[in-house]
Coordinates of C-alpha atoms in Angstrom, one line a residue:
Chain A
M1 CA -20.0 -26.0 9.4
R2 CA -16.6 -26.1 7.8
Q3 CA -18.1 -26.5 4.4
F4 CA -20.3 -23.4 5.1
K5 CA -17.2 -21.4 6.0
I6 CA -15.5 -22.4 2.7
I7 CA -18.6 -21.4 0.7
M8 CA -18.8 -18.0 2.5
L9 CA -15.1 -17.3 1.9
S10 CA -15.4 -18.3 -1.8
L11 CA -18.3 -15.9 -2.2
L12 CA -16.1 -13.2 -0.6
A13 CA -13.4 -14.0 -3.2
L14 CA -16.0 -13.8 -5.9
F15 CA -17.0 -10.4 -4.6
I16 CA -13.4 -9.1 -4.5
T17 CA -12.8 -10.4 -8.1
L18 CA -15.9 -8.6 -9.4
L19 CA -15.0 -5.4 -7.6
H20 CA -11.5 -5.4 -9.0
A21 CA -12.8 -6.2 -12.5
V22 CA -15.1 -3.1 -12.6
P23 CA -12.6 -0.7 -14.0
F24 CA -11.8 -3.1 -16.8
Y25 CA -15.5 -3.7 -17.5
I26 CA -16.0 0.1 -17.8
L27 CA -13.0 0.3 -20.1
I28 CA -14.6 -2.4 -22.4
T29 CA -18.1 -0.9 -22.5
T30 CA -16.6 2.5 -23.3
A31 CA -14.4 1.1 -26.1
L32 CA -17.3 -0.6 -27.7
K33 CA -19.6 2.4 -27.9
V34 CA -19.5 4.8 -31.0
Q35 CA -19.2 8.5 -30.7
G36 CA -22.4 10.2 -29.6
D37 CA -23.6 7.2 -27.6
F38 CA -24.0 8.6 -24.1
S39 CA -25.8 5.6 -22.6
S40 CA -24.7 4.5 -19.1
R41 CA -21.1 3.2 -18.9
W42 CA -22.5 0.2 -17.0
T43 CA -24.4 -1.1 -19.9
L44 CA -23.0 -2.8 -23.0
P45 CA -24.2 -1.4 -26.4
D46 CA -27.0 -3.2 -28.2
Y47 CA -24.9 -3.2 -31.4
F48 CA -21.4 -4.6 -32.0
T49 CA -18.6 -2.7 -33.7
L50 CA -14.8 -2.5 -33.4
E51 CA -14.8 0.9 -35.1
N52 CA -13.1 2.7 -32.2
F53 CA -10.2 0.2 -32.3
A54 CA -9.7 0.7 -36.1
I55 CA -9.8 4.5 -35.8
A56 CA -7.6 4.6 -32.7
W57 CA -5.0 2.4 -34.3
E58 CA -4.9 4.6 -37.4
Q59 CA -4.9 8.0 -35.6
A60 CA -2.9 7.4 -32.5
N61 CA 0.4 6.3 -34.0
L62 CA 0.2 3.2 -31.8
G63 CA 2.1 0.9 -34.2
P64 CA 5.4 2.9 -34.3
A65 CA 4.9 3.7 -30.6
M66 CA 4.7 0.0 -29.8
I67 CA 7.9 -0.7 -31.7
N68 CA 9.6 2.1 -29.8
S69 CA 8.4 0.6 -26.5
V70 CA 9.6 -2.9 -27.5
L71 CA 13.1 -1.5 -28.5
I72 CA 13.5 0.5 -25.4
T73 CA 12.3 -2.2 -23.0
G74 CA 14.3 -4.8 -24.8
G75 CA 17.5 -2.7 -24.9
A76 CA 17.3 -1.8 -21.2
A77 CA 16.5 -5.4 -20.3
L78 CA 19.7 -6.6 -22.1
L79 CA 21.8 -4.0 -20.3
L80 CA 20.3 -4.9 -17.0
I81 CA 20.9 -8.6 -17.4
F82 CA 24.4 -8.3 -18.8
F83 CA 25.9 -5.6 -16.6
G84 CA 23.7 -6.3 -13.6
S85 CA 24.6 -10.0 -13.3
M86 CA 28.3 -9.2 -14.0
A87 CA 28.3 -6.5 -11.3
A88 CA 26.6 -8.7 -8.8
Y89 CA 29.2 -11.4 -9.1
P90 CA 32.1 -9.8 -7.4
L91 CA 29.8 -8.0 -4.9
A92 CA 28.4 -11.4 -3.8
R93 CA 31.7 -13.2 -3.8
K94 CA 34.5 -10.9 -2.7
N95 CA 33.8 -9.3 0.6
T96 CA 36.4 -6.5 0.3
K97 CA 36.0 -3.0 1.8
L98 CA 35.6 -1.5 -1.6
N99 CA 32.9 -4.0 -2.6
K100 CA 31.0 -3.4 0.6
G101 CA 31.1 0.3 -0.2
V102 CA 29.9 -0.2 -3.7
L103 CA 27.0 -2.3 -2.5
V104 CA 26.0 0.4 -0.1
F105 CA 26.2 2.9 -3.0
F106 CA 23.7 0.9 -5.0
I107 CA 21.3 0.5 -2.1
A108 CA 21.5 4.2 -1.4
I109 CA 20.7 4.9 -5.1
M110 CA 17.5 2.9 -4.8
V111 CA 16.2 5.4 -2.2
V112 CA 17.2 8.5 -4.2
P113 CA 14.1 9.4 -6.2
P114 CA 15.0 9.6 -9.9
L115 CA 12.8 12.6 -10.3
T116 CA 15.2 14.7 -8.3
A117 CA 17.8 13.8 -10.9
L118 CA 15.6 14.5 -13.8
V119 CA 15.7 18.3 -13.8
P120 CA 19.6 18.6 -14.0
L121 CA 19.7 15.5 -16.3
Y122 CA 17.4 17.2 -18.9
Q123 CA 19.9 19.9 -19.6
F124 CA 22.8 17.4 -19.7
V125 CA 20.9 15.2 -22.2
V126 CA 20.3 18.3 -24.3
D127 CA 24.0 19.3 -24.1
I128 CA 25.2 15.9 -25.3
G129 CA 22.6 16.0 -28.1
M130 CA 20.7 12.9 -27.0
L131 CA 17.3 14.4 -26.4
N132 CA 14.6 12.5 -28.4
T133 CA 16.8 9.4 -29.0
R134 CA 15.8 5.9 -28.0
T135 CA 19.3 5.4 -26.7
I136 CA 18.9 7.8 -23.9
A137 CA 15.7 6.1 -22.8
V138 CA 17.4 2.7 -22.8
L139 CA 20.3 4.1 -20.7
M140 CA 18.1 6.0 -18.3
N141 CA 15.8 3.0 -17.6
A142 CA 18.8 0.6 -17.3
A143 CA 20.4 3.0 -14.8
A144 CA 17.1 3.4 -12.8
F145 CA 16.6 -0.4 -12.4
M146 CA 20.3 -1.4 -12.2
P147 CA 20.4 -1.3 -8.3
L148 CA 17.4 -3.6 -8.1
A149 CA 18.9 -6.0 -10.6
I150 CA 22.2 -6.1 -8.8
F151 CA 20.4 -6.6 -5.5
L152 CA 18.4 -9.6 -6.8
Y153 CA 21.4 -11.1 -8.6
S154 CA 23.8 -10.8 -5.7
G155 CA 21.3 -12.2 -3.2
F156 CA 20.7 -15.2 -5.5
I157 CA 24.4 -15.8 -6.2
R158 CA 25.2 -15.7 -2.5
S159 CA 22.4 -18.0 -1.4
T160 CA 22.2 -20.6 -4.2
I161 CA 25.3 -20.9 -6.4
P162 CA 27.9 -23.2 -4.9
K163 CA 31.4 -21.8 -4.7
E164 CA 33.0 -25.2 -5.3
L165 CA 32.0 -25.1 -9.0
E166 CA 34.0 -21.9 -9.6
E167 CA 36.9 -23.1 -7.6
A168 CA 37.2 -26.3 -9.6
A169 CA 37.1 -24.2 -12.8
R170 CA 39.7 -21.9 -11.5
I171 CA 42.1 -24.8 -10.8
D172 CA 41.6 -25.9 -14.4
G173 CA 42.9 -22.4 -15.4
A174 CA 39.7 -20.7 -16.5
S175 CA 39.7 -16.9 -16.5
T176 CA 37.3 -15.0 -14.2
L177 CA 35.1 -13.8 -17.1
G178 CA 35.1 -17.3 -18.5
I179 CA 34.0 -18.8 -15.2
F180 CA 31.3 -16.2 -14.9
F181 CA 29.8 -16.5 -18.3
K182 CA 30.3 -20.3 -18.8
I183 CA 29.5 -21.5 -15.3
V184 CA 27.7 -18.9 -13.2
F185 CA 25.6 -17.1 -15.7
P186 CA 23.7 -20.2 -17.0
L187 CA 22.7 -21.0 -13.4
L188 CA 21.2 -17.5 -12.9
K189 CA 18.2 -18.3 -15.1
P190 CA 15.5 -18.2 -12.4
V191 CA 16.7 -14.8 -11.1
T192 CA 17.1 -13.5 -14.6
A193 CA 13.5 -14.3 -15.1
S194 CA 12.6 -12.3 -12.0
V195 CA 14.7 -9.3 -13.1
L196 CA 13.2 -9.4 -16.6
I197 CA 9.6 -9.6 -15.4
V198 CA 9.8 -6.9 -12.7
A199 CA 11.9 -4.5 -14.8
C200 CA 10.2 -5.0 -18.1
V201 CA 6.8 -4.2 -16.7
F202 CA 8.0 -0.9 -15.2
I203 CA 10.1 0.1 -18.2
W204 CA 7.3 -0.7 -20.6
N205 CA 4.9 1.4 -18.5
D206 CA 7.4 4.2 -17.8
Y207 CA 5.9 7.6 -18.4
Q208 CA 8.1 10.0 -16.3
F209 CA 11.4 9.5 -18.1
A210 CA 9.7 9.2 -21.5
I211 CA 7.7 12.5 -21.1
F212 CA 11.0 14.3 -20.3
F213 CA 13.2 12.8 -23.0
L214 CA 11.0 11.5 -25.8
Q215 CA 8.9 14.4 -27.0
D216 CA 9.4 14.0 -30.7
S217 CA 6.7 11.8 -32.2
A218 CA 9.2 9.5 -34.0
V219 CA 10.6 8.2 -30.8
Q220 CA 7.6 8.3 -28.5
T221 CA 6.7 5.2 -26.5
L222 CA 3.1 4.0 -25.9
T223 CA 2.6 6.0 -22.7
V224 CA 3.6 9.3 -24.3
T225 CA 1.5 8.6 -27.4
M226 CA -1.4 7.8 -25.1
D227 CA -0.9 11.0 -23.2
S228 CA -1.3 13.2 -26.3
Y229 CA -4.1 11.1 -27.7
F230 CA -6.1 11.5 -24.5
T231 CA -5.6 15.3 -24.5
E232 CA -6.8 15.4 -28.1
N233 CA -9.9 13.2 -27.6
Q234 CA -11.2 14.2 -24.1
H235 CA -14.7 14.4 -25.7
N236 CA -14.5 11.1 -27.5
L237 CA -13.5 8.7 -24.8
G238 CA -14.5 5.7 -26.8
L239 CA -11.4 6.2 -28.9
V240 CA -9.2 6.7 -25.8
A241 CA -10.5 3.5 -24.2
A242 CA -9.9 1.6 -27.4
A243 CA -6.4 3.0 -27.7
A244 CA -5.7 2.1 -24.1
M245 CA -6.8 -1.4 -24.6
I246 CA -4.5 -1.8 -27.6
A247 CA -1.6 -0.3 -25.6
M248 CA -2.3 -2.7 -22.7
L249 CA -2.6 -5.8 -24.9
P250 CA 1.1 -6.9 -25.3
M251 CA 1.8 -6.8 -21.5
A252 CA -1.6 -8.3 -20.6
L253 CA -1.1 -11.2 -23.0
M254 CA 2.4 -11.8 -21.7
F255 CA 1.1 -11.7 -18.2
L256 CA -1.7 -14.2 -18.8
V257 CA 0.6 -16.6 -20.6
L258 CA 3.5 -16.3 -18.2
Q259 CA 1.5 -15.6 -15.0
R260 CA 3.3 -18.4 -13.0
Y261 CA 6.6 -16.8 -13.7
F262 CA 5.4 -13.2 -13.0
I263 CA 4.2 -14.3 -9.5
A264 CA 7.1 -16.6 -8.7
G265 CA 9.5 -14.0 -9.9
L266 CA 8.1 -11.3 -7.7
A267 CA 7.7 -13.5 -4.7
S268 CA 11.3 -15.0 -4.9
G269 CA 12.7 -11.5 -5.4
A270 CA 11.0 -10.3 -2.3
V271 CA 11.9 -13.3 -0.1
K272 CA 15.5 -13.3 -1.2
G273 CA 15.8 -9.5 -0.8
Chain B
M1 CA 20.4 -13.6 4.7
A2 CA 22.9 -16.2 5.7
Q3 CA 26.3 -14.8 6.3
T4 CA 28.9 -17.2 4.9
K5 CA 32.0 -17.5 6.9
A6 CA 35.1 -16.2 5.3
S7 CA 37.4 -19.1 4.2
A8 CA 40.1 -19.8 6.7
K9 CA 42.8 -19.9 4.0
P10 CA 45.0 -16.8 4.1
V11 CA 44.3 -14.7 1.0
A12 CA 47.5 -13.5 -0.7
K13 CA 46.0 -10.4 -2.2
E14 CA 42.5 -9.0 -1.7
N15 CA 41.0 -9.0 -5.2
S16 CA 37.8 -6.9 -5.5
M17 CA 37.3 -7.7 -9.3
W18 CA 36.1 -4.1 -9.5
W19 CA 36.2 -4.0 -13.3
M20 CA 33.2 -6.3 -13.3
Y21 CA 30.9 -3.7 -11.8
L22 CA 32.6 -0.7 -13.4
P23 CA 30.0 -0.5 -16.2
A24 CA 27.1 -0.6 -13.8
V25 CA 28.7 2.0 -11.5
L26 CA 29.4 4.3 -14.4
L27 CA 25.8 4.0 -15.7
V28 CA 24.3 4.7 -12.3
T29 CA 26.8 7.5 -11.6
I30 CA 26.2 9.4 -14.9
F31 CA 22.5 9.1 -14.9
I32 CA 21.5 9.2 -11.3
A33 CA 24.2 10.0 -8.7
Y34 CA 25.8 12.9 -10.6
P35 CA 22.6 14.6 -11.7
F36 CA 21.3 14.2 -8.2
F37 CA 24.2 16.1 -6.7
N38 CA 24.0 18.6 -9.6
G39 CA 20.4 19.1 -8.6
V40 CA 21.5 20.0 -5.1
R41 CA 23.9 22.6 -6.6
I42 CA 21.1 24.0 -8.9
S43 CA 18.8 24.4 -5.9
F44 CA 21.2 27.2 -4.7
T45 CA 20.8 29.1 -8.1
D46 CA 18.1 31.0 -10.0
W47 CA 18.6 28.9 -13.1
D48 CA 15.6 29.1 -15.5
G49 CA 16.2 25.7 -17.1
F50 CA 17.6 26.7 -20.5
S51 CA 20.0 29.6 -20.2
Q52 CA 23.7 29.0 -20.2
T53 CA 24.1 31.2 -17.1
S54 CA 22.6 31.3 -13.7
N55 CA 23.3 33.2 -10.5
F56 CA 24.2 31.8 -7.1
V57 CA 21.4 32.9 -4.8
G58 CA 22.4 31.1 -1.6
L59 CA 19.5 30.0 0.4
D60 CA 16.9 32.2 -1.4
Q61 CA 15.1 29.3 -3.0
Y62 CA 14.9 27.5 0.3
V63 CA 13.5 30.6 2.0
R64 CA 11.0 30.9 -0.8
M65 CA 10.1 27.2 -0.5
F66 CA 9.4 27.4 3.2
T67 CA 7.3 30.5 2.8
D68 CA 5.4 29.2 -0.3
P69 CA 1.9 28.0 0.8
T70 CA 1.9 25.6 -2.2
T71 CA 4.9 23.8 -0.7
W72 CA 2.7 22.7 2.2
T73 CA -0.2 21.6 0.0
V74 CA 2.3 19.6 -2.0
V75 CA 4.1 18.1 1.0
R76 CA 0.7 17.2 2.6
N77 CA -0.5 15.5 -0.6
T78 CA 2.7 13.7 -1.1
L79 CA 2.7 12.3 2.4
F80 CA -1.0 11.5 2.1
Y81 CA -0.3 9.5 -1.1
G82 CA 2.8 7.8 0.4
I83 CA 1.5 6.9 3.9
G84 CA -2.2 6.4 3.0
S85 CA -1.3 4.0 0.1
T86 CA 1.1 2.2 2.3
I87 CA -1.4 1.6 5.1
L88 CA -4.2 0.5 2.8
Q89 CA -2.1 -1.6 0.4
N90 CA -0.7 -3.5 3.4
A91 CA -3.9 -4.0 5.2
I92 CA -5.9 -5.0 2.1
G93 CA -3.0 -7.0 0.6
L94 CA -2.6 -9.0 3.8
G95 CA -6.3 -9.6 4.0
Y96 CA -6.4 -10.9 0.4
A97 CA -3.4 -13.1 1.0
L98 CA -4.9 -14.6 4.2
L99 CA -8.1 -15.3 2.2
L100 CA -6.3 -16.8 -0.8
N101 CA -4.1 -18.9 1.3
K102 CA -7.1 -21.0 2.3
S103 CA -8.4 -23.8 0.1
I104 CA -11.3 -21.9 -1.4
K105 CA -12.8 -21.8 -4.9
M106 CA -11.8 -18.9 -7.2
R107 CA -8.3 -18.6 -5.8
T108 CA -6.5 -18.4 -9.1
V109 CA -9.0 -16.2 -10.8
T110 CA -9.1 -13.8 -7.8
R111 CA -5.3 -13.7 -7.7
T112 CA -5.1 -13.0 -11.5
I113 CA -7.7 -10.2 -11.4
V114 CA -6.2 -8.5 -8.4
Y115 CA -2.7 -8.6 -9.8
L116 CA -3.7 -7.6 -13.4
P117 CA -3.7 -3.8 -12.8
V118 CA 0.0 -4.0 -11.7
I119 CA 1.0 -4.6 -15.4
V120 CA -1.0 -1.7 -16.7
S121 CA 0.7 1.6 -17.1
P122 CA -0.3 3.9 -14.2
L123 CA -1.0 6.6 -16.8
I124 CA -3.5 4.4 -18.6
M125 CA -4.9 3.3 -15.2
G126 CA -5.5 7.0 -14.6
Y127 CA -7.5 7.3 -17.9
I128 CA -9.5 4.2 -17.0
F129 CA -10.5 5.9 -13.7
Y130 CA -11.2 9.1 -15.6
L131 CA -13.9 7.1 -17.4
F132 CA -15.2 6.2 -13.9
F133 CA -15.1 9.6 -12.2
A134 CA -15.7 12.1 -15.1
F135 CA -18.5 14.5 -14.4
Q136 CA -20.2 13.9 -17.8
N137 CA -21.1 10.3 -18.5
G138 CA -18.7 8.9 -15.9
A139 CA -19.6 5.5 -14.6
L140 CA -19.9 6.9 -11.0
N141 CA -22.5 9.5 -12.0
D142 CA -24.3 7.1 -14.4
G143 CA -24.7 4.9 -11.4
L144 CA -25.8 7.7 -9.0
M145 CA -28.3 9.1 -11.5
F146 CA -29.7 5.6 -12.1
F147 CA -30.6 5.5 -8.4
G148 CA -32.0 9.0 -8.5
F149 CA -29.1 10.9 -6.9
D150 CA -27.5 14.1 -8.1
P151 CA -24.2 13.7 -10.1
V152 CA -21.0 14.7 -8.3
N153 CA -17.9 16.4 -9.6
A154 CA -15.5 14.1 -7.9
L155 CA -12.4 15.1 -9.7
G156 CA -13.1 18.8 -9.3
N157 CA -13.6 18.5 -5.6
T158 CA -10.4 19.6 -3.9
T159 CA -11.2 17.6 -0.7
W160 CA -11.9 14.4 -2.5
N161 CA -9.6 14.2 -5.4
P162 CA -6.5 13.5 -3.4
V163 CA -8.4 10.6 -1.8
I164 CA -9.5 9.3 -5.2
I165 CA -5.9 9.5 -6.5
M166 CA -4.6 7.6 -3.5
L167 CA -7.3 4.9 -3.9
V168 CA -6.5 4.4 -7.5
N169 CA -2.8 3.9 -6.6
V170 CA -3.9 1.3 -3.9
Y171 CA -6.2 -0.5 -6.4
Q172 CA -3.3 -0.6 -8.9
F173 CA -0.6 -1.9 -6.7
V174 CA -2.3 -3.9 -3.9
G175 CA -1.6 -7.0 -6.1
I176 CA 2.1 -6.7 -5.3
A177 CA 1.6 -6.6 -1.6
M178 CA -0.8 -9.6 -1.9
I179 CA 1.7 -11.7 -3.8
I180 CA 4.5 -10.9 -1.4
Y181 CA 2.3 -11.7 1.6
L182 CA 1.1 -14.9 0.0
A183 CA 4.7 -16.1 -0.5
G184 CA 5.4 -15.1 3.1
L185 CA 2.4 -17.1 4.4
Q186 CA 3.3 -20.1 2.4
S187 CA 6.8 -20.2 3.9
I188 CA 5.4 -20.5 7.4
S189 CA 5.5 -24.1 8.6
K190 CA 2.1 -25.7 9.4
D191 CA 3.6 -27.2 12.6
Y192 CA 3.3 -23.9 14.4
Y193 CA -0.5 -23.8 13.9
E194 CA -0.9 -27.4 14.8
A195 CA 1.0 -26.9 18.1
A196 CA -1.1 -23.7 18.8
N197 CA -4.3 -25.6 18.1
I198 CA -3.3 -28.3 20.6
D199 CA -2.7 -25.6 23.1
G200 CA -6.1 -24.2 22.4
A201 CA -5.0 -20.8 21.0
S202 CA -7.8 -18.8 19.3
P203 CA -7.5 -17.9 15.6
W204 CA -6.8 -14.3 16.6
Q205 CA -4.0 -15.4 19.0
Q206 CA -2.5 -17.5 16.3
F207 CA -2.6 -14.6 13.9
R208 CA -1.1 -12.2 16.5
N209 CA 1.6 -14.5 17.8
I210 CA 2.5 -16.8 14.9
T211 CA 1.5 -15.3 11.5
L212 CA 2.4 -11.6 12.1
P213 CA 5.8 -12.1 13.6
L214 CA 6.8 -14.6 11.0
L215 CA 5.6 -12.3 8.2
A216 CA 7.8 -9.5 9.5
P217 CA 10.3 -9.7 6.5
S218 CA 7.4 -9.5 4.0
I219 CA 6.0 -6.5 5.9
T220 CA 9.3 -4.7 5.8
I221 CA 9.7 -5.2 2.0
N222 CA 6.1 -4.2 1.3
V223 CA 6.2 -1.1 3.5
V224 CA 9.4 0.2 2.1
L225 CA 8.3 -0.5 -1.5
N226 CA 4.9 1.2 -1.0
V227 CA 6.3 4.2 0.8
I228 CA 8.8 4.9 -2.0
G229 CA 6.2 4.2 -4.7
G230 CA 3.5 6.3 -3.1
L231 CA 5.8 9.3 -2.4
K232 CA 6.9 9.3 -6.1
L233 CA 3.3 9.3 -7.5
F234 CA 3.2 11.0 -10.8
D235 CA 1.4 9.3 -13.7
V236 CA -2.0 8.8 -12.1
I237 CA -2.2 12.4 -11.1
V238 CA -1.3 13.6 -14.6
A239 CA -4.1 11.5 -16.0
L240 CA -6.8 12.2 -13.5
T241 CA -6.4 15.9 -12.4
G242 CA -3.2 17.3 -13.8
G243 CA -2.5 18.3 -10.2
G244 CA -5.5 20.6 -10.0
P245 CA -7.8 22.2 -9.6
G246 CA -5.2 24.9 -8.8
N247 CA -2.6 22.9 -6.9
A248 CA -5.1 20.9 -4.8
S249 CA -3.9 17.4 -5.9
Q250 CA -0.4 18.2 -6.8
S251 CA 2.4 15.9 -5.6
S252 CA 6.0 16.8 -5.4
S253 CA 6.6 15.0 -8.7
T254 CA 3.9 16.8 -10.6
F255 CA 4.7 20.2 -9.0
M256 CA 8.4 19.9 -10.0
Y257 CA 7.4 18.9 -13.5
S258 CA 5.2 22.0 -13.9
L259 CA 7.8 24.3 -12.3
Y260 CA 10.4 23.1 -14.7
F261 CA 8.5 22.9 -18.0
S262 CA 5.6 25.4 -17.6
R263 CA 7.2 28.0 -15.4
Q264 CA 10.9 27.9 -16.4
D265 CA 11.7 27.8 -12.7
A266 CA 14.4 25.1 -12.7
G267 CA 16.2 26.4 -9.6
Y268 CA 13.1 26.2 -7.5
A269 CA 12.1 22.9 -9.1
A270 CA 15.5 21.5 -7.9
T271 CA 14.9 22.9 -4.4
Q272 CA 11.6 21.1 -4.3
G273 CA 13.4 18.0 -5.5
V274 CA 15.9 18.2 -2.6
L275 CA 13.0 18.4 -0.2
I276 CA 11.2 15.3 -1.5
A277 CA 14.5 13.4 -1.6
I278 CA 15.0 14.2 2.1
I279 CA 11.4 13.2 2.9
I280 CA 11.7 9.9 1.0
L281 CA 15.1 9.1 2.6
I282 CA 13.8 9.8 6.2
L283 CA 10.5 7.9 5.8
S284 CA 12.1 4.8 4.1
L285 CA 14.9 4.7 6.7
L286 CA 12.3 5.0 9.5
A287 CA 10.2 2.2 8.1
L288 CA 13.3 0.1 7.5
W289 CA 14.6 0.7 11.1
Y290 CA 11.2 0.2 12.7
F291 CA 10.3 -3.1 10.9
K292 CA 13.8 -4.5 11.1
R293 CA 13.6 -4.1 14.8
K294 CA 10.3 -6.0 14.9
E295 CA 11.9 -8.7 12.8
I296 CA 14.7 -9.2 15.3
E297 CA 12.3 -9.2 18.3
A298 CA 10.2 -11.8 16.6

C-alpha cells in the first residue's frame, strides 16, 4: 500500500515535470524549424539544421550584447559585495539610534517600487550625461539590490560570526577596516554566494532599467537586444526562438552546474531574513 | 532573529561607524530615494518629460487620475497580477514542496525543471509564451485544431489576456516559493509528526496544526516577495500584449512607461507612480502585519 502511494506520487511528479517543460519544448521545436515551416509547434521537424541559430547570432548583435550583460552584471555584483558587506557590518554590530534608523531606511527602500523613481531619474541621467553608458546601468542595478544585500549580510553577521574574533583582533591593535576585511569578510563566503546568485540572476535579466537607460545599440544588454529583435522578426519566430535560446544559455549553464548553490543560497537567504 | 543582549560593559562613546555604510547610503539615496521624492514633486506639475520648464498645477493631475477610466483598468489589472499571482504561487509552491519533501522518484529532476524558469529573463519568458498563445501557428491553436476545435485569439481577448499574463508570471516564479517552502519544511523536526501519529492525528490535522503554523515565517517571506513582484509586473506584459488591446492588460508599470515615452506626459506618469507606490506600500505592510501576527500566535 505504501509502495503504491510512492508510485502514484512519483507519477504526479513526472506529470508536473512534463507540464513545466512544455514551454521549453515549444521553444526548441520552434528554433529548429526553418522559415516557412508552419507545421504544428508540437512536432519536431523531420530534418535537422541549426540555421536559425547561425542567422540569429549574426543578425541580432547577441555577442556584443552578451559582453555588455556580463560587464554590467559583474560590475554591479562587485559593488554589491564590497559596499553591501561593508555597510552591513556596523548595522549588525553597533546598535546605535543612527544605525537602527539607517536599517529602517534600507528596508523602506525595498518596498519603494523603483519604477516610481525611474521617470524623474531619466531626466537626471540625461542631465549628468550618463544616458547610454554601462556605468549608469551598473550603478542603478547596484542601488536597486543594495538593500537586499545589506539585509542578507547583516542577518548573517549577526547570527553566525562570533564577536570574540573581532574583539581579540581589536586588542591586538587592528583597525576597524583591517578587522573587517581580514577577519570578517572571509567568513562571509556563504552569504556572498547567496547575494551573488540572487542578484546576478535579476541583474542579468533586467529589462526595465535597461530599456530606460540603454537605448543605444553599442551598450544594449541581451534583454534590450532581444526586444528589438523580436519586434523586427514577429513573422519569423524561428529566429526569435533561436536568439532567445542563445540569450538564455549562459545563465542556464551556470544554473545547471551550480544548482546546489542556487537553491541553498535562496533558501538560506529566506530563512535568515 | 535572536536578539543579542547588549554587553554589560559601559560604552565610553557610542560609535556608529557610519562611514562604513556611507557609500551604500549615498548610492541608494541618489538613485532611489531622491528620484522617488522628486517623482512626488513632479506629480504636482504638468512636466512633459523633456522641457526645462514645467508649471505647478496643484492637484490637477490627481483629479485627472481619479476621473480617468484607464486608471481603474490599470489598478484592477495591477491588483489582479499582484494578488492572483501571490495566491497561486503560494498554493502551488506549497503543494510542490509537500510533494518533493517525500522520498519519491524524480525529486531532483522535478525541482530543477520547476525552478529553471526563474533564471530566464521575464521578457524572454514572455516571448516563449507568445509562441504558445499566438493566433497564427501558436502551440495552443495547433493543439486545438489537431483535435478539431476552432483556433482562439487568446492574446487579443481582453477578458483572458490578463489571466494569461498572470499565469505566465506564476509559472515563472512558482519555483522560488517552492524552494522557500521546501527549506521551511526541512527545518521542521520529525518529532512533532511522530508525537502526532502516536496521538492518532489525521494527516490533515497534522498539516493544519503542525506544518502550517511552523511554516509561518516562510509564508510571510513568500507572500511579501510575491505581492511586490506581481504588482511591479512589466516585462511579461511588454512581450505578450504590450498592454493592449487598448489598455486591457496594462499594468501600472507599462502604463507609466507609455505615458512617459509615447505620450510625453511625465507629470501624469509620476502621479500614476505615486498611486502604485502607495498601493504596494499598503499591501506589503498589510501582508507583513497579518502574517507576522500569525507567526506570533503559532
